[in-house]
PDB file of C-alpha atoms and ligand atoms in Angstrom:
ATOM      1  CA  THR A   1      40.591  -2.355 -27.994  1.00  0.00           C
ATOM      2  CA  LYS A   2      42.686  -4.758 -30.078  1.00  0.00           C
ATOM      3  CA  GLU A   3      46.128  -5.915 -28.900  1.00  0.00           C
ATOM      4  CA  TYR A   4      49.185  -4.561 -30.691  1.00  0.00           C
ATOM      5  CA  ALA A   5      52.701  -5.999 -30.716  1.00  0.00           C
ATOM      6  CA  THR A   6      54.489  -2.653 -30.427  1.00  0.00           C
ATOM      7  CA  LEU A   7      51.929  -0.337 -28.823  1.00  0.00           C
ATOM      8  CA  ILE A   8      49.745  -0.129 -25.756  1.00  0.00           C
ATOM      9  CA  VAL A   9      46.479   1.494 -26.736  1.00  0.00           C
ATOM     10  CA  THR A  10      43.983   2.724 -24.149  1.00  0.00           C
ATOM     11  CA  ARG A  11      41.171   5.207 -23.850  1.00  0.00           C
ATOM     12  CA  GLU A  12      40.497   7.540 -20.961  1.00  0.00           C
ATOM     13  CA  GLY A  13      37.240   9.385 -21.526  1.00  0.00           C
ATOM     14  CA  LYS A  14      37.488  11.023 -24.925  1.00  0.00           C
ATOM     15  CA  VAL A  15      41.278  10.773 -25.082  1.00  0.00           C
ATOM     16  CA  GLY A  16      43.007   8.043 -27.055  1.00  0.00           C
ATOM     17  CA  LEU A  17      46.382   7.178 -25.521  1.00  0.00           C
ATOM     18  CA  ILE A  18      49.048   5.421 -27.589  1.00  0.00           C
ATOM     19  CA  THR A  19      52.147   4.248 -25.740  1.00  0.00           C
ATOM     20  CA  LEU A  20      55.058   3.160 -27.936  1.00  0.00           C
ATOM     21  CA  ASN A  21      56.170  -0.140 -26.476  1.00  0.00           C
ATOM     22  CA  ARG A  22      59.490  -1.533 -27.672  1.00  0.00           C
ATOM     23  CA  PRO A  23      61.429  -0.584 -24.531  1.00  0.00           C
ATOM     24  CA  LYS A  24      64.370  -2.941 -25.218  1.00  0.00           C
ATOM     25  CA  ALA A  25      65.046  -1.080 -28.467  1.00  0.00           C
ATOM     26  CA  LEU A  26      64.322   2.337 -26.897  1.00  0.00           C
ATOM     27  CA  ASN A  27      61.125   2.378 -28.973  1.00  0.00           C
ATOM     28  CA  ALA A  28      63.044   2.340 -32.265  1.00  0.00           C
ATOM     29  CA  LEU A  29      60.470   2.872 -34.971  1.00  0.00           C
ATOM     30  CA  ASN A  30      60.428  -0.277 -37.096  1.00  0.00           C
ATOM     31  CA  SER A  31      57.877  -0.735 -39.869  1.00  0.00           C
ATOM     32  CA  GLN A  32      55.608  -2.831 -37.665  1.00  0.00           C
ATOM     33  CA  LEU A  33      55.420  -0.063 -35.053  1.00  0.00           C
ATOM     34  CA  VAL A  34      54.866   2.683 -37.600  1.00  0.00           C
ATOM     35  CA  GLY A  35      52.211   0.550 -39.347  1.00  0.00           C
ATOM     36  CA  GLU A  36      50.393  -0.124 -36.088  1.00  0.00           C
ATOM     37  CA  LEU A  37      50.637   3.537 -35.128  1.00  0.00           C
ATOM     38  CA  CYS A  38      49.036   4.605 -38.418  1.00  0.00           C
ATOM     39  CA  GLU A  39      46.287   2.008 -37.973  1.00  0.00           C
ATOM     40  CA  VAL A  40      45.404   3.260 -34.481  1.00  0.00           C
ATOM     41  CA  LEU A  41      45.575   6.923 -35.506  1.00  0.00           C
ATOM     42  CA  ASN A  42      43.131   6.179 -38.342  1.00  0.00           C
ATOM     43  CA  ILE A  43      40.760   4.437 -35.945  1.00  0.00           C
ATOM     44  CA  PHE A  44      40.899   7.274 -33.402  1.00  0.00           C
ATOM     45  CA  ASP A  45      40.543   9.908 -36.111  1.00  0.00           C
ATOM     46  CA  LYS A  46      37.278   8.357 -37.318  1.00  0.00           C
ATOM     47  CA  ASP A  47      35.887   7.546 -33.866  1.00  0.00           C
ATOM     48  CA  PRO A  48      33.333  10.126 -32.677  1.00  0.00           C
ATOM     49  CA  GLU A  49      34.070   9.079 -29.082  1.00  0.00           C
ATOM     50  CA  ILE A  50      37.645  10.396 -29.392  1.00  0.00           C
ATOM     51  CA  GLY A  51      38.421  14.130 -29.304  1.00  0.00           C
ATOM     52  CA  CYS A  52      42.182  14.203 -28.808  1.00  0.00           C
ATOM     53  CA  ILE A  53      45.107  11.777 -29.041  1.00  0.00           C
ATOM     54  CA  VAL A  54      48.250  11.424 -26.928  1.00  0.00           C
ATOM     55  CA  ILE A  55      51.373   9.616 -28.127  1.00  0.00           C
ATOM     56  CA  THR A  56      53.971   8.807 -25.499  1.00  0.00           C
ATOM     57  CA  GLY A  57      56.864   6.421 -24.897  1.00  0.00           C
ATOM     58  CA  GLY A  58      58.723   5.318 -21.797  1.00  0.00           C
ATOM     59  CA  GLU A  59      60.741   7.224 -19.193  1.00  0.00           C
ATOM     60  CA  LYS A  60      64.063   6.576 -20.927  1.00  0.00           C
ATOM     61  CA  ALA A  61      62.906   7.003 -24.511  1.00  0.00           C
ATOM     62  CA  PHE A  62      60.042   8.479 -26.440  1.00  0.00           C
ATOM     63  CA  ALA A  63      61.683   6.923 -29.514  1.00  0.00           C
ATOM     64  CA  ALA A  64      65.391   6.674 -30.388  1.00  0.00           C
ATOM     65  CA  GLY A  65      64.740   6.943 -34.114  1.00  0.00           C
ATOM     66  CA  ALA A  66      63.960   4.737 -37.054  1.00  0.00           C
ATOM     67  CA  ASP A  67      65.097   1.153 -36.461  1.00  0.00           C
ATOM     68  CA  ILE A  68      68.716   1.094 -37.599  1.00  0.00           C
ATOM     69  CA  LYS A  69      68.870  -2.719 -37.544  1.00  0.00           C
ATOM     70  CA  GLU A  70      65.922  -2.885 -39.918  1.00  0.00           C
ATOM     71  CA  MET A  71      67.291  -0.143 -42.186  1.00  0.00           C
ATOM     72  CA  GLN A  72      70.870  -1.368 -42.370  1.00  0.00           C
ATOM     73  CA  SER A  73      70.475  -3.660 -45.385  1.00  0.00           C
ATOM     74  CA  LYS A  74      67.977  -1.574 -47.351  1.00  0.00           C
ATOM     75  CA  THR A  75      68.796  -0.574 -50.894  1.00  0.00           C
ATOM     76  CA  SER A  76      67.764   2.806 -52.226  1.00  0.00           C
ATOM     77  CA  VAL A  77      65.539   1.050 -54.773  1.00  0.00           C
ATOM     78  CA  GLU A  78      63.686  -0.711 -51.933  1.00  0.00           C
ATOM     79  CA  ALA A  79      63.424   2.467 -49.886  1.00  0.00           C
ATOM     80  CA  TYR A  80      62.070   4.400 -52.858  1.00  0.00           C
ATOM     81  CA  SER A  81      59.743   1.779 -54.334  1.00  0.00           C
ATOM     82  CA  THR A  82      58.167   0.819 -51.017  1.00  0.00           C
ATOM     83  CA  ALA A  83      57.873   4.511 -50.026  1.00  0.00           C
ATOM     84  CA  PHE A  84      59.615   3.548 -46.798  1.00  0.00           C
ATOM     85  CA  LEU A  85      58.882   6.755 -44.884  1.00  0.00           C
ATOM     86  CA  ALA A  86      55.438   7.522 -46.352  1.00  0.00           C
ATOM     87  CA  PRO A  87      53.579   6.349 -43.209  1.00  0.00           C
ATOM     88  CA  TYR A  88      54.898   9.469 -41.473  1.00  0.00           C
ATOM     89  CA  ASP A  89      52.626  11.453 -43.802  1.00  0.00           C
ATOM     90  CA  THR A  90      49.630   9.542 -42.397  1.00  0.00           C
ATOM     91  CA  ILE A  91      50.627  10.623 -38.911  1.00  0.00           C
ATOM     92  CA  ALA A  92      50.788  14.273 -39.962  1.00  0.00           C
ATOM     93  CA  ALA A  93      47.489  13.948 -41.857  1.00  0.00           C
ATOM     94  CA  THR A  94      45.542  12.972 -38.727  1.00  0.00           C
ATOM     95  CA  ARG A  95      42.804  15.576 -38.363  1.00  0.00           C
ATOM     96  CA  LYS A  96      42.294  15.449 -34.612  1.00  0.00           C
ATOM     97  CA  PRO A  97      45.020  16.985 -32.473  1.00  0.00           C
ATOM     98  CA  ILE A  98      47.862  14.812 -31.241  1.00  0.00           C
ATOM     99  CA  ILE A  99      49.949  15.612 -28.185  1.00  0.00           C
ATOM    100  CA  ALA A 100      53.442  14.091 -28.098  1.00  0.00           C
ATOM    101  CA  ALA A 101      54.341  13.530 -24.433  1.00  0.00           C
ATOM    102  CA  VAL A 102      58.110  13.161 -24.594  1.00  0.00           C
ATOM    103  CA  ALA A 103      60.347  11.787 -21.857  1.00  0.00           C
ATOM    104  CA  GLY A 104      63.925  10.741 -22.589  1.00  0.00           C
ATOM    105  CA  TYR A 105      65.246  10.358 -26.116  1.00  0.00           C
ATOM    106  CA  ALA A 106      63.366  11.760 -29.099  1.00  0.00           C
ATOM    107  CA  LEU A 107      66.046  11.313 -31.730  1.00  0.00           C
ATOM    108  CA  GLY A 108      65.953  11.070 -35.508  1.00  0.00           C
ATOM    109  CA  GLY A 109      62.600   9.573 -36.502  1.00  0.00           C
ATOM    110  CA  GLY A 110      61.544   9.937 -32.838  1.00  0.00           C
ATOM    111  CA  CYS A 111      62.051  13.692 -32.988  1.00  0.00           C
ATOM    112  CA  GLU A 112      60.350  13.725 -36.394  1.00  0.00           C
ATOM    113  CA  LEU A 113      57.398  11.769 -35.001  1.00  0.00           C
ATOM    114  CA  ALA A 114      57.057  14.264 -32.134  1.00  0.00           C
ATOM    115  CA  MET A 115      57.228  17.147 -34.610  1.00  0.00           C
ATOM    116  CA  SER A 116      54.495  15.538 -36.743  1.00  0.00           C
ATOM    117  CA  CYS A 117      52.232  15.865 -33.700  1.00  0.00           C
ATOM    118  CA  ASP A 118      50.575  19.168 -32.796  1.00  0.00           C
ATOM    119  CA  ILE A 119      51.791  19.893 -29.289  1.00  0.00           C
ATOM    120  CA  ILE A 120      55.029  18.595 -27.780  1.00  0.00           C
ATOM    121  CA  LEU A 121      55.002  18.381 -23.986  1.00  0.00           C
ATOM    122  CA  ALA A 122      58.470  17.620 -22.694  1.00  0.00           C
ATOM    123  CA  ALA A 123      59.523  15.985 -19.458  1.00  0.00           C
ATOM    124  CA  GLU A 124      62.563  17.534 -17.768  1.00  0.00           C
ATOM    125  CA  ASN A 125      64.725  14.659 -19.062  1.00  0.00           C
ATOM    126  CA  ALA A 126      63.656  14.971 -22.712  1.00  0.00           C
ATOM    127  CA  VAL A 127      66.416  14.987 -25.332  1.00  0.00           C
ATOM    128  CA  PHE A 128      65.819  16.002 -28.940  1.00  0.00           C
ATOM    129  CA  GLY A 129      68.074  15.687 -31.927  1.00  0.00           C
ATOM    130  CA  GLN A 130      68.599  14.655 -35.531  1.00  0.00           C
ATOM    131  CA  PRO A 131      71.665  12.402 -35.276  1.00  0.00           C
ATOM    132  CA  GLU A 132      71.269  10.805 -38.726  1.00  0.00           C
ATOM    133  CA  ILE A 133      74.484  12.381 -40.019  1.00  0.00           C
ATOM    134  CA  ASN A 134      76.390  10.092 -37.644  1.00  0.00           C
ATOM    135  CA  LEU A 135      75.005   7.142 -39.630  1.00  0.00           C
ATOM    136  CA  GLY A 136      75.956   8.526 -43.022  1.00  0.00           C
ATOM    137  CA  ILE A 137      72.384   9.508 -43.803  1.00  0.00           C
ATOM    138  CA  MET A 138      70.165  12.545 -43.269  1.00  0.00           C
ATOM    139  CA  PRO A 139      66.755  13.103 -41.657  1.00  0.00           C
ATOM    140  CA  GLY A 140      64.048  11.641 -43.862  1.00  0.00           C
ATOM    141  CA  ALA A 141      60.744  12.020 -42.042  1.00  0.00           C
ATOM    142  CA  GLY A 142      60.531  15.799 -42.057  1.00  0.00           C
ATOM    143  CA  GLY A 143      63.459  16.665 -39.772  1.00  0.00           C
ATOM    144  CA  THR A 144      65.106  19.239 -42.027  1.00  0.00           C
ATOM    145  CA  GLN A 145      61.713  20.868 -42.681  1.00  0.00           C
ATOM    146  CA  ARG A 146      59.754  20.774 -39.421  1.00  0.00           C
ATOM    147  CA  LEU A 147      62.734  21.412 -37.138  1.00  0.00           C
ATOM    148  CA  THR A 148      63.645  24.482 -39.188  1.00  0.00           C
ATOM    149  CA  ARG A 149      60.113  25.844 -38.997  1.00  0.00           C
ATOM    150  CA  ALA A 150      60.066  25.267 -35.243  1.00  0.00           C
ATOM    151  CA  VAL A 151      63.484  26.486 -34.120  1.00  0.00           C
ATOM    152  CA  GLY A 152      64.741  28.542 -37.077  1.00  0.00           C
ATOM    153  CA  LYS A 153      67.499  27.984 -39.592  1.00  0.00           C
ATOM    154  CA  ALA A 154      70.671  28.420 -37.542  1.00  0.00           C
ATOM    155  CA  LYS A 155      69.716  25.971 -34.795  1.00  0.00           C
ATOM    156  CA  ALA A 156      68.172  23.456 -37.214  1.00  0.00           C
ATOM    157  CA  MET A 157      71.315  23.588 -39.360  1.00  0.00           C
ATOM    158  CA  GLU A 158      73.528  23.083 -36.328  1.00  0.00           C
ATOM    159  CA  LEU A 159      71.495  20.190 -34.950  1.00  0.00           C
ATOM    160  CA  CYS A 160      71.183  18.382 -38.305  1.00  0.00           C
ATOM    161  CA  LEU A 161      74.765  19.058 -39.428  1.00  0.00           C
ATOM    162  CA  THR A 162      76.449  18.060 -36.168  1.00  0.00           C
ATOM    163  CA  GLY A 163      73.986  15.559 -34.702  1.00  0.00           C
ATOM    164  CA  ARG A 164      74.132  17.451 -31.394  1.00  0.00           C
ATOM    165  CA  GLN A 165      71.473  16.566 -28.833  1.00  0.00           C
ATOM    166  CA  MET A 166      69.298  19.320 -27.365  1.00  0.00           C
ATOM    167  CA  PHE A 167      67.938  19.047 -23.826  1.00  0.00           C
ATOM    168  CA  ALA A 168      64.455  20.054 -22.710  1.00  0.00           C
ATOM    169  CA  ASP A 169      65.342  23.563 -21.515  1.00  0.00           C
ATOM    170  CA  GLU A 170      66.927  24.481 -24.845  1.00  0.00           C
ATOM    171  CA  ALA A 171      64.014  22.869 -26.698  1.00  0.00           C
ATOM    172  CA  GLU A 172      61.576  25.035 -24.757  1.00  0.00           C
ATOM    173  CA  ARG A 173      63.663  28.164 -25.254  1.00  0.00           C
ATOM    174  CA  SER A 174      63.693  27.552 -28.973  1.00  0.00           C
ATOM    175  CA  ASN A 175      59.949  26.882 -29.235  1.00  0.00           C
ATOM    176  CA  LEU A 176      60.136  23.202 -30.160  1.00  0.00           C
ATOM    177  CA  VAL A 177      58.040  22.263 -27.127  1.00  0.00           C
ATOM    178  CA  SER A 178      55.053  23.974 -25.558  1.00  0.00           C
ATOM    179  CA  ARG A 179      56.238  23.438 -21.984  1.00  0.00           C
ATOM    180  CA  ILE A 180      58.362  21.310 -19.648  1.00  0.00           C
ATOM    181  CA  VAL A 181      56.940  19.245 -16.787  1.00  0.00           C
ATOM    182  CA  PRO A 182      58.533  16.929 -14.203  1.00  0.00           C
ATOM    183  CA  VAL A 183      58.962  13.366 -15.528  1.00  0.00           C
ATOM    184  CA  GLU A 184      56.521  11.963 -12.985  1.00  0.00           C
ATOM    185  CA  SER A 185      53.724  14.323 -14.034  1.00  0.00           C
ATOM    186  CA  LEU A 186      54.182  14.006 -17.808  1.00  0.00           C
ATOM    187  CA  HIS A 187      51.383  11.463 -18.250  1.00  0.00           C
ATOM    188  CA  ASP A 188      48.900  13.377 -16.093  1.00  0.00           C
ATOM    189  CA  GLU A 189      49.699  16.736 -17.671  1.00  0.00           C
ATOM    190  CA  ALA A 190      49.377  15.321 -21.181  1.00  0.00           C
ATOM    191  CA  MET A 191      46.074  13.627 -20.345  1.00  0.00           C
ATOM    192  CA  LYS A 192      44.781  16.762 -18.628  1.00  0.00           C
ATOM    193  CA  THR A 193      45.606  18.918 -21.635  1.00  0.00           C
ATOM    194  CA  ALA A 194      44.136  16.345 -24.020  1.00  0.00           C
ATOM    195  CA  SER A 195      40.885  15.983 -22.093  1.00  0.00           C
ATOM    196  CA  LYS A 196      40.527  19.760 -21.920  1.00  0.00           C
ATOM    197  CA  ILE A 197      40.789  19.841 -25.734  1.00  0.00           C
ATOM    198  CA  ALA A 198      38.478  16.829 -26.124  1.00  0.00           C
ATOM    199  CA  ASP A 199      35.804  18.638 -24.126  1.00  0.00           C
ATOM    200  CA  PHE A 200      35.370  21.302 -26.811  1.00  0.00           C
ATOM    201  CA  PRO A 201      33.279  20.756 -29.955  1.00  0.00           C
ATOM    202  CA  VAL A 202      35.332  18.437 -32.135  1.00  0.00           C
ATOM    203  CA  HIS A 203      34.666  20.318 -35.381  1.00  0.00           C
ATOM    204  CA  VAL A 204      36.026  23.544 -33.871  1.00  0.00           C
ATOM    205  CA  VAL A 205      39.106  21.755 -32.573  1.00  0.00           C
ATOM    206  CA  MET A 206      39.718  20.203 -35.992  1.00  0.00           C
ATOM    207  CA  MET A 207      39.214  23.528 -37.769  1.00  0.00           C
ATOM    208  CA  ILE A 208      41.733  25.256 -35.502  1.00  0.00           C
ATOM    209  CA  LYS A 209      44.296  22.518 -36.175  1.00  0.00           C
ATOM    210  CA  GLU A 210      43.653  22.716 -39.914  1.00  0.00           C
ATOM    211  CA  SER A 211      43.865  26.500 -39.929  1.00  0.00           C
ATOM    212  CA  ILE A 212      47.147  26.646 -38.004  1.00  0.00           C
ATOM    213  CA  ASN A 213      48.655  23.965 -40.253  1.00  0.00           C
ATOM    214  CA  ARG A 214      47.420  25.789 -43.339  1.00  0.00           C
ATOM    215  CA  GLY A 215      49.707  28.629 -42.390  1.00  0.00           C
ATOM    216  CA  PHE A 216      52.738  26.408 -42.952  1.00  0.00           C
ATOM    217  CA  VAL A 217      51.850  25.616 -46.572  1.00  0.00           C
ATOM    218  CA  THR A 218      50.509  28.909 -47.853  1.00  0.00           C
ATOM    219  CA  THR A 219      51.028  32.662 -47.816  1.00  0.00           C
ATOM    220  CA  LEU A 220      49.896  34.852 -44.904  1.00  0.00           C
ATOM    221  CA  SER A 221      47.072  36.440 -46.896  1.00  0.00           C
ATOM    222  CA  GLU A 222      45.754  33.051 -48.116  1.00  0.00           C
ATOM    223  CA  GLY A 223      46.050  31.644 -44.601  1.00  0.00           C
ATOM    224  CA  VAL A 224      44.100  34.577 -43.161  1.00  0.00           C
ATOM    225  CA  ARG A 225      41.424  34.110 -45.850  1.00  0.00           C
ATOM    226  CA  PHE A 226      41.181  30.413 -45.061  1.00  0.00           C
ATOM    227  CA  GLU A 227      40.845  31.169 -41.347  1.00  0.00           C
ATOM    228  CA  ARG A 228      38.189  33.808 -41.950  1.00  0.00           C
ATOM    229  CA  ASN A 229      35.997  31.515 -44.040  1.00  0.00           C
ATOM    230  CA  GLN A 230      36.195  28.803 -41.399  1.00  0.00           C
ATOM    231  CA  PHE A 231      35.339  31.407 -38.764  1.00  0.00           C
ATOM    232  CA  TYR A 232      32.275  32.544 -40.727  1.00  0.00           C
ATOM    233  CA  SER A 233      31.108  28.955 -41.212  1.00  0.00           C
ATOM    234  CA  LEU A 234      31.019  28.404 -37.444  1.00  0.00           C
ATOM    235  CA  PHE A 235      28.098  30.849 -37.187  1.00  0.00           C
ATOM    236  CA  ALA A 236      25.972  28.171 -38.850  1.00  0.00           C
ATOM    237  CA  THR A 237      26.532  25.802 -35.896  1.00  0.00           C
ATOM    238  CA  GLU A 238      24.431  25.209 -32.806  1.00  0.00           C
ATOM    239  CA  ASP A 239      27.585  25.193 -30.678  1.00  0.00           C
ATOM    240  CA  GLN A 240      28.257  28.841 -31.577  1.00  0.00           C
ATOM    241  CA  LYS A 241      24.703  29.774 -30.522  1.00  0.00           C
ATOM    242  CA  GLU A 242      25.093  27.771 -27.308  1.00  0.00           C
ATOM    243  CA  GLY A 243      28.605  29.044 -26.512  1.00  0.00           C
ATOM    244  CA  MET A 244      27.623  32.680 -26.830  1.00  0.00           C
ATOM    245  CA  ALA A 245      24.250  32.284 -25.094  1.00  0.00           C
ATOM    246  CA  ALA A 246      25.982  30.547 -22.168  1.00  0.00           C
ATOM    247  CA  PHE A 247      28.484  33.398 -21.852  1.00  0.00           C
ATOM    248  CA  ILE A 248      25.729  36.009 -21.762  1.00  0.00           C
ATOM    249  CA  GLU A 249      23.599  33.973 -19.352  1.00  0.00           C
ATOM    250  CA  LYS A 250      26.690  33.419 -17.141  1.00  0.00           C
ATOM    251  CA  ARG A 251      26.498  29.608 -17.243  1.00  0.00           C
ATOM    252  CA  LYS A 252      28.635  26.744 -18.578  1.00  0.00           C
ATOM    253  CA  PRO A 253      28.011  25.925 -22.241  1.00  0.00           C
ATOM    254  CA  GLN A 254      26.465  22.568 -23.054  1.00  0.00           C
ATOM    255  CA  PHE A 255      28.150  21.861 -26.362  1.00  0.00           C
ATOM    256  CA  LYS A 256      26.514  19.275 -28.627  1.00  0.00           C
ATOM    257  CA  ASN A 257      29.261  18.187 -30.997  1.00  0.00           C
ATOM    258  CA  ARG A 258      31.859  16.836 -28.668  1.00  0.00           C
TER     259      ARG A 258
HETATM  260  N1  CAA B 301      67.398   1.480 -33.963  1.00  0.00           N
HETATM  261  C1  CAA B 301      67.549   0.207 -33.527  1.00  0.00           C
HETATM  262  N2  CAA B 301      67.924  -0.096 -32.287  1.00  0.00           N
HETATM  263  C2  CAA B 301      68.173   0.916 -31.430  1.00  0.00           C
HETATM  264  C3  CAA B 301      68.031   2.265 -31.811  1.00  0.00           C
HETATM  265  C4  CAA B 301      67.622   2.536 -33.147  1.00  0.00           C
HETATM  266  N3  CAA B 301      67.431   3.786 -33.606  1.00  0.00           N
HETATM  267  N4  CAA B 301      68.343   3.047 -30.762  1.00  0.00           N
HETATM  268  C5  CAA B 301      68.658   2.209 -29.749  1.00  0.00           C
HETATM  269  N5  CAA B 301      68.548   0.930 -30.149  1.00  0.00           N
HETATM  270  C6  CAA B 301      68.816  -0.280 -29.367  1.00  0.00           C
HETATM  271  C7  CAA B 301      70.307  -0.505 -29.192  1.00  0.00           C
HETATM  272  O1  CAA B 301      70.839  -1.130 -30.340  1.00  0.00           O
HETATM  273  C8  CAA B 301      70.328  -1.376 -27.963  1.00  0.00           C
HETATM  274  O2  CAA B 301      70.002  -2.689 -28.360  1.00  0.00           O
HETATM  275  P1  CAA B 301      70.883  -3.969 -27.828  1.00  0.00           P
HETATM  276  O3  CAA B 301      70.609  -3.982 -26.352  1.00  0.00           O
HETATM  277  O4  CAA B 301      70.292  -5.098 -28.571  1.00  0.00           O
HETATM  278  O5  CAA B 301      72.279  -3.652 -28.156  1.00  0.00           O
HETATM  279  C9  CAA B 301      69.178  -0.827 -27.136  1.00  0.00           C
HETATM  280  O6  CAA B 301      68.331  -0.115 -28.052  1.00  0.00           O
HETATM  281  C10 CAA B 301      69.618   0.128 -26.048  1.00  0.00           C
HETATM  282  O7  CAA B 301      70.370   1.165 -26.676  1.00  0.00           O
HETATM  283  P2  CAA B 301      71.834   1.588 -26.159  1.00  0.00           P
HETATM  284  O8  CAA B 301      72.530   0.441 -25.521  1.00  0.00           O
HETATM  285  O9  CAA B 301      72.535   2.260 -27.293  1.00  0.00           O
HETATM  286  O10 CAA B 301      71.417   2.653 -25.049  1.00  0.00           O
HETATM  287  P3  CAA B 301      72.270   3.886 -24.515  1.00  0.00           P
HETATM  288  O11 CAA B 301      71.567   4.377 -23.300  1.00  0.00           O
HETATM  289  O12 CAA B 301      73.720   3.509 -24.393  1.00  0.00           O
HETATM  290  O13 CAA B 301      72.194   4.997 -25.678  1.00  0.00           O
HETATM  291  C11 CAA B 301      71.069   6.323 -27.367  1.00  0.00           C
HETATM  292  C12 CAA B 301      70.968   5.598 -26.000  1.00  0.00           C
HETATM  293  C13 CAA B 301      72.024   7.530 -27.266  1.00  0.00           C
HETATM  294  C14 CAA B 301      69.685   6.819 -27.727  1.00  0.00           C
HETATM  295  C15 CAA B 301      71.611   5.335 -28.418  1.00  0.00           C
HETATM  296  O14 CAA B 301      70.830   4.141 -28.368  1.00  0.00           O
HETATM  297  C16 CAA B 301      71.543   5.835 -29.824  1.00  0.00           C
HETATM  298  O15 CAA B 301      72.374   6.642 -30.231  1.00  0.00           O
HETATM  299  N6  CAA B 301      70.571   5.364 -30.638  1.00  0.00           N
HETATM  300  C17 CAA B 301      70.456   5.669 -32.033  1.00  0.00           C
HETATM  301  C18 CAA B 301      69.935   7.083 -32.254  1.00  0.00           C
HETATM  302  C19 CAA B 301      69.886   7.389 -33.729  1.00  0.00           C
HETATM  303  O16 CAA B 301      70.863   7.409 -34.425  1.00  0.00           O
HETATM  304  N7  CAA B 301      68.670   7.655 -34.255  1.00  0.00           N
HETATM  305  C20 CAA B 301      68.439   7.988 -35.634  1.00  0.00           C
HETATM  306  C21 CAA B 301      68.073   6.771 -36.427  1.00  0.00           C
HETATM  307  S1  CAA B 301      67.993   7.089 -38.187  1.00  0.00           S
HETATM  308  C22 CAA B 301      66.478   7.808 -38.463  1.00  0.00           C
HETATM  309  O17 CAA B 301      65.727   8.018 -37.550  1.00  0.00           O
HETATM  310  C23 CAA B 301      66.148   8.126 -39.910  1.00  0.00           C
HETATM  311  C24 CAA B 301      64.955   8.996 -40.115  1.00  0.00           C
HETATM  312  O18 CAA B 301      65.066  10.191 -40.197  1.00  0.00           O
HETATM  313  C25 CAA B 301      63.607   8.413 -40.276  1.00  0.00           C
END
């Protein structure tokens, strides 16, 4: 794997692991980091040897937000004409599942990055928040939208309007994260979950992700229709024949497309 200035990229089996690596800046998301992240996500997404992706940071910070030092002198014309935050759409458009393994601060763009992933696993010391209002700006990488869908209007309003930080237990209670694990087991738990996912047929995994995400952009009846057609299409696959035969023959399935 190529070397990156702001990331450590490794593979363990069929899991691609991306570690954000600007510890002195608490992994502040500058354009170089976001660019490198998009590049690696694209590579992993296309690579048939990868079935699931994990994004993590350090023990103190997953990411403390967009890089304020880089943003400070931007004009609105620059921000608009360079589509400054558009790379976040690439992250969300990744077709394979991404687990955000969050320890420490996930603030502003860091929280938005985690929410652009599919599963957030939180260490006991994780802290989430949208503190942009303290800087005279507002969330710009999906914070007002994804946080609201995850935790509901009242809590999203409060967090975005006051900049209050939310600790792991509250984040779990309000359904922002799938579960909380001790800091020292965050890496192992994330990798274990990711390799479990990566062991299933990749097309099924991708269809489930697509179907769940479809529900956020369409009506219930259209979402159910979309799901049903994907479900029907799976009966044309050898993995469906194998999965069901293995169940009936009381053996482990030997899936092909993984
Ligand atoms: N951008 C640039 N640098 C940052 C940063 C950020 N978002 N967050 C932290 N850093 C830097 C600090 O400037 C400091 O650098 P120096 O040593 O050179 O001074 C270093 O990281 C360590 O940070 P602190 O000394 O502040 O560490 P702390 O433990 O005292 O505080 C913190 C930790 C509460 C997370 C604090 O750093 C903080 O409030 N950070 C900013 C959080 C924030 O406002 N994020 C939102 C950014 S805007 C955004 O994200 C827009 C969007 O929607 C896309």
